[in-house]
Tab-separated table of C-alpha atoms in Angstrom:
chain	number	residue	atom	x	y	z
A	1	MET	CA	-52.109	-77.931	-84.479
A	2	ALA	CA	-53.327	-74.970	-85.897
A	3	VAL	CA	-53.470	-74.437	-89.661
A	4	ARG	CA	-54.002	-70.961	-90.378
A	5	THR	CA	-52.166	-68.325	-88.390
A	6	ILE	CA	-52.759	-64.630	-86.430
A	7	ARG	CA	-50.529	-61.687	-87.542
A	8	ARG	CA	-47.919	-60.852	-84.627
A	9	ASP	CA	-49.499	-57.801	-83.285
A	10	ILE	CA	-53.047	-58.956	-82.545
A	11	LEU	CA	-51.114	-62.091	-81.157
A	12	GLU	CA	-48.865	-59.510	-78.851
A	13	SER	CA	-52.217	-58.004	-78.144
A	14	LEU	CA	-54.035	-61.017	-77.310
A	15	SER	CA	-51.034	-62.021	-75.230
A	16	ALA	CA	-50.860	-58.908	-73.024
A	17	GLU	CA	-54.746	-58.967	-72.244
A	18	ILE	CA	-54.511	-62.674	-71.341
A	19	ASP	CA	-52.286	-62.035	-68.771
A	20	ALA	CA	-53.227	-58.932	-67.147
A	21	LEU	CA	-56.796	-60.967	-66.659
A	22	PHE	CA	-54.915	-64.085	-65.036
A	23	LYS	CA	-52.898	-61.623	-63.115
A	24	GLN	CA	-56.112	-60.667	-62.068
A	25	VAL	CA	-58.006	-63.447	-61.098
A	26	GLU	CA	-55.171	-64.939	-59.669
A	27	LEU	CA	-54.775	-62.206	-56.775
A	28	LYS	CA	-58.507	-62.230	-56.609
A	29	TYR	CA	-58.901	-66.013	-55.471
A	30	TRP	CA	-55.048	-65.451	-53.481
A	31	GLY	CA	-57.027	-62.538	-51.540
A	32	PHE	CA	-59.892	-65.121	-50.749
A	33	LEU	CA	-57.560	-67.652	-48.965
A	34	PRO	CA	-56.382	-67.283	-45.306
A	35	TRP	CA	-52.657	-66.272	-45.030
A	36	ASP	CA	-51.758	-69.630	-43.269
A	37	ALA	CA	-53.396	-71.931	-46.201
A	38	ILE	CA	-49.255	-71.553	-47.846
A	39	SER	CA	-49.944	-74.795	-49.651
A	40	GLU	CA	-52.991	-73.891	-51.359
A	41	LYS	CA	-51.785	-70.638	-52.313
A	42	LEU	CA	-48.653	-72.577	-53.910
A	43	ALA	CA	-51.312	-74.745	-55.366
A	44	VAL	CA	-52.837	-71.159	-56.850
A	45	GLN	CA	-49.487	-69.947	-57.917
A	46	ASP	CA	-48.940	-73.470	-59.630
A	47	PHE	CA	-52.203	-73.277	-61.088
A	48	PHE	CA	-52.000	-69.929	-63.016
A	49	ARG	CA	-48.384	-71.021	-63.809
A	50	GLU	CA	-49.551	-73.941	-66.052
A	51	LEU	CA	-52.017	-71.917	-67.742
A	52	SER	CA	-49.772	-69.164	-68.780
A	53	HIS	CA	-48.065	-71.926	-70.183
A	54	GLY	CA	-50.556	-72.920	-72.467
A	55	LYS	CA	-51.428	-69.559	-73.333
A	56	LYS	CA	-47.407	-69.866	-74.622
A	57	GLU	CA	-47.845	-73.029	-76.431
A	58	ALA	CA	-51.113	-71.394	-78.305
A	59	ILE	CA	-49.644	-67.841	-78.948
A	60	ILE	CA	-46.070	-69.786	-80.455
A	61	ALA	CA	-48.675	-72.334	-82.851
A	62	TYR	CA	-50.773	-69.604	-84.186
A	63	SER	CA	-47.616	-67.487	-85.074
A	64	ASN	CA	-46.245	-69.223	-87.904
A	65	LYS	CA	-45.805	-72.330	-89.941
A	66	TYR	CA	-42.471	-74.134	-88.410
A	67	SER	CA	-41.516	-76.991	-86.772
A	68	PRO	CA	-42.193	-76.615	-82.944
A	69	GLU	CA	-38.386	-76.150	-82.746
A	70	GLU	CA	-37.971	-73.387	-84.978
A	71	LYS	CA	-41.164	-71.546	-84.010
A	72	LEU	CA	-39.874	-71.677	-79.922
A	73	ALA	CA	-36.590	-70.515	-81.106
A	74	ALA	CA	-38.511	-67.938	-83.180
A	75	SER	CA	-40.488	-66.926	-80.364
A	76	CYS	CA	-39.137	-65.046	-76.955
A	77	LEU	CA	-36.939	-68.271	-75.943
A	78	HIS	CA	-34.984	-65.815	-73.608
A	79	ASP	CA	-38.183	-64.278	-72.526
A	80	MET	CA	-39.852	-67.788	-71.803
A	81	ALA	CA	-36.105	-68.242	-69.384
A	82	CYS	CA	-36.880	-65.458	-67.410
A	83	SER	CA	-40.517	-66.567	-66.917
A	84	GLU	CA	-39.088	-69.684	-66.007
A	85	LEU	CA	-36.622	-67.824	-63.350
A	86	THR	CA	-39.184	-65.446	-62.166
A	87	PHE	CA	-42.113	-68.759	-60.958
A	88	TRP	CA	-38.318	-70.391	-59.362
A	89	ALA	CA	-37.777	-67.302	-57.624
A	90	LYS	CA	-41.679	-66.469	-56.028
A	91	SER	CA	-41.893	-70.146	-55.116
A	92	ILE	CA	-38.546	-70.163	-53.260
A	93	SER	CA	-39.498	-66.559	-51.794
A	94	ARG	CA	-42.857	-68.222	-50.692
A	95	ARG	CA	-41.385	-71.417	-49.290
A	96	LEU	CA	-38.828	-69.231	-47.291
A	97	TYR	CA	-40.239	-69.548	-43.213
A	98	PHE	CA	-38.358	-68.128	-40.595
A	99	THR	CA	-39.117	-71.476	-38.411
A	100	ALA	CA	-38.605	-74.339	-39.614
A	101	ARG	CA	-40.936	-76.733	-40.950
A	102	HIS	CA	-41.265	-80.248	-39.745
A	103	SER	CA	-41.909	-82.226	-43.151
A	104	HIS	CA	-38.362	-80.276	-45.192
A	105	PRO	CA	-36.916	-78.055	-42.317
A	106	TRP	CA	-34.715	-75.580	-43.874
A	107	VAL	CA	-34.998	-76.921	-47.459
A	108	VAL	CA	-37.080	-75.172	-50.042
A	109	GLU	CA	-38.031	-78.163	-53.429
A	110	PHE	CA	-40.557	-77.816	-55.872
A	111	SER	CA	-41.029	-79.648	-59.380
A	112	SER	CA	-42.613	-78.122	-62.473
A	113	ARG	CA	-42.698	-78.885	-66.113
A	114	LEU	CA	-40.509	-77.055	-68.632
A	115	GLN	CA	-39.733	-77.152	-72.395
A	116	THR	CA	-36.117	-78.621	-73.030
A	117	LEU	CA	-35.059	-75.953	-75.070
A	118	VAL	CA	-36.067	-73.681	-72.424
A	119	PHE	CA	-34.192	-75.502	-69.870
A	120	GLU	CA	-30.797	-75.762	-71.819
A	121	HIS	CA	-31.626	-72.026	-72.756
A	122	ILE	CA	-30.898	-71.132	-69.036
A	123	ILE	CA	-27.921	-73.970	-68.414
A	124	LYS	CA	-26.346	-71.351	-71.589
A	125	THR	CA	-27.022	-68.361	-69.454
A	126	LEU	CA	-25.545	-69.621	-66.316
A	127	THR	CA	-22.412	-70.858	-67.968
A	128	CYS	CA	-22.173	-68.315	-70.899
A	129	SER	CA	-19.552	-66.190	-69.122
A	130	SER	CA	-18.098	-68.983	-66.814
A	131	SER	CA	-18.532	-72.558	-65.524
A	132	PHE	CA	-17.068	-71.375	-62.437
A	133	ALA	CA	-19.061	-73.302	-59.027
A	134	VAL	CA	-21.204	-74.936	-61.081
A	135	ASN	CA	-21.605	-79.104	-61.903
A	136	ILE	CA	-23.251	-80.740	-64.458
A	137	HIS	CA	-23.773	-84.298	-63.763
A	138	LEU	CA	-25.244	-86.726	-66.233
A	139	LYS	CA	-27.333	-89.906	-65.600
A	140	CYS	CA	-27.708	-91.850	-69.147
A	141	THR	CA	-30.197	-95.200	-69.917
A	142	ALA	CA	-28.540	-98.482	-69.300
A	143	LYS	CA	-28.593	-99.671	-73.078
A	144	GLU	CA	-29.026	-96.788	-75.226
A	145	ARG	CA	-26.862	-94.614	-73.213
A	146	LYS	CA	-29.383	-91.824	-73.516
A	147	VAL	CA	-29.317	-89.154	-71.354
A	148	LYS	CA	-32.292	-89.456	-69.239
A	149	GLU	CA	-31.622	-86.788	-66.463
A	150	ARG	CA	-29.247	-83.911	-65.770
A	151	THR	CA	-28.567	-82.612	-62.494
A	152	VAL	CA	-27.154	-79.067	-62.226
A	153	GLU	CA	-25.035	-77.772	-59.110
A	154	ILE	CA	-24.395	-74.416	-58.042
A	155	SER	CA	-22.005	-73.876	-55.014
A	156	ASN	CA	-21.399	-70.408	-55.093
A	157	TYR	CA	-24.254	-68.002	-54.398
A	158	ARG	CA	-22.605	-64.622	-56.372
A	159	LYS	CA	-22.942	-67.311	-59.657
A	160	LEU	CA	-26.661	-68.101	-58.161
A	161	CYS	CA	-27.312	-64.108	-57.840
A	162	GLN	CA	-26.121	-63.714	-61.706
A	163	LEU	CA	-28.630	-66.213	-62.848
A	164	PHE	CA	-31.610	-64.834	-60.977
A	165	ALA	CA	-30.623	-61.179	-61.983
A	166	VAL	CA	-30.764	-62.063	-65.811
A	167	ALA	CA	-34.774	-62.036	-64.750
A	168	GLY	CA	-34.240	-59.461	-62.132
A	169	ASN	CA	-35.257	-61.414	-59.404
A	170	CYS	CA	-31.678	-61.980	-57.114
A	171	GLU	CA	-32.403	-59.577	-53.918
A	172	THR	CA	-36.416	-60.513	-53.632
A	173	SER	CA	-35.871	-64.736	-54.381
A	174	LEU	CA	-32.946	-65.474	-52.427
A	175	LYS	CA	-33.862	-63.409	-48.581
A	176	LYS	CA	-36.280	-62.082	-47.172
A	177	ASP	CA	-36.368	-59.382	-44.037
A	178	VAL	CA	-38.886	-60.477	-41.261
A	179	SER	CA	-40.160	-57.416	-39.190
A	180	GLY	CA	-39.322	-57.821	-35.626
A	181	LYS	CA	-37.624	-61.148	-36.370
A	182	GLY	CA	-34.758	-60.959	-38.467
A	183	ARG	CA	-33.663	-61.849	-42.219
A	184	ILE	CA	-33.797	-65.475	-44.337
A	185	ASN	CA	-31.374	-66.333	-46.887
A	186	VAL	CA	-30.783	-68.932	-48.975
A	187	ILE	CA	-27.726	-70.757	-48.256
A	188	VAL	CA	-25.242	-71.890	-50.902
A	189	ASN	CA	-21.564	-73.374	-50.867
A	190	ASP	CA	-19.677	-76.314	-51.699
A	191	SER	CA	-21.504	-78.805	-48.977
A	192	LYS	CA	-24.911	-77.520	-49.575
A	193	PRO	CA	-25.534	-76.352	-53.641
A	194	PHE	CA	-28.299	-74.726	-55.158
A	195	VAL	CA	-29.652	-77.966	-56.993
A	196	VAL	CA	-31.401	-78.196	-60.679
A	197	THR	CA	-32.726	-81.765	-61.778
A	198	TYR	CA	-34.003	-81.962	-65.343
A	199	ASN	CA	-35.991	-85.280	-66.279
A	200	GLU	CA	-35.292	-85.644	-70.062
A	201	GLN	CA	-38.181	-87.591	-70.248
A	202	LYS	CA	-41.063	-85.986	-68.298
A	203	GLU	CA	-40.150	-82.695	-68.854
A	204	THR	CA	-39.995	-81.772	-65.483
A	205	VAL	CA	-37.314	-79.773	-63.126
A	206	THR	CA	-37.707	-80.037	-59.518
A	207	VAL	CA	-35.152	-77.444	-57.727
A	208	MET	CA	-33.901	-77.937	-54.301
A	209	CYS	CA	-31.718	-75.418	-52.309
A	210	HIS	CA	-31.148	-75.074	-48.269
A	211	TYR	CA	-31.725	-71.705	-46.283
A	212	GLY	CA	-31.620	-70.396	-42.791
A	213	SER	CA	-32.569	-67.654	-40.630
A	214	TRP	CA	-30.894	-65.155	-38.218
A	215	ASN	CA	-32.434	-62.884	-35.587
A	216	THR	CA	-31.684	-59.315	-34.924
A	217	ASP	CA	-28.773	-60.214	-33.591
A	218	GLY	CA	-27.201	-61.709	-36.497
A	219	LEU	CA	-27.429	-64.946	-34.649
A	220	PRO	CA	-28.350	-68.149	-36.654
A	221	GLN	CA	-32.057	-69.713	-35.631
A	222	PHE	CA	-31.310	-73.108	-37.834
A	223	ILE	CA	-28.971	-75.799	-37.563
């Protein structure tokens, strides 16, 4: 834990320079990999995301002398939530394939670590105006009856778009045009909801959604 603090203007400058460096190095190593090395490229993305989270924690630790909860609240909590949504958007977009993969056909699923306060802020953002098309399920421990897992299901495409629009990522994350082939879209409805599962004990989040592809004539290419 930091025993001293750094002036806010210096921290902001440090943060900006580190972000620029991370982006430069990530693009460099992303370019080294062949175009079909999807899993390795995703691993590089996740690696730099972990570094970014570590940087944010360090910035918070050196910014003031409040408790961890107060530090997180005093920092740009909304920006951190938007950063997480941006990560979800990139992860979804990079996993949208025009042809189904054998392991998980027409399904996108990934997991990552996420602080509880950031997750709660995302849910508040989702439900602040209305809980329409949002179902939240709680799984509790047998003895203490404490919540150990929360599952959030979004069953309306527009509602999901509103969430991603907060971080400006709706159009780029939920659909993709494939030149000469057609388009790919995330599917969100009652039978195929967008699902976010949060493990309270491990502080991990799992995102899962369905998608499909359509050819240039508008005919579906998925089952």
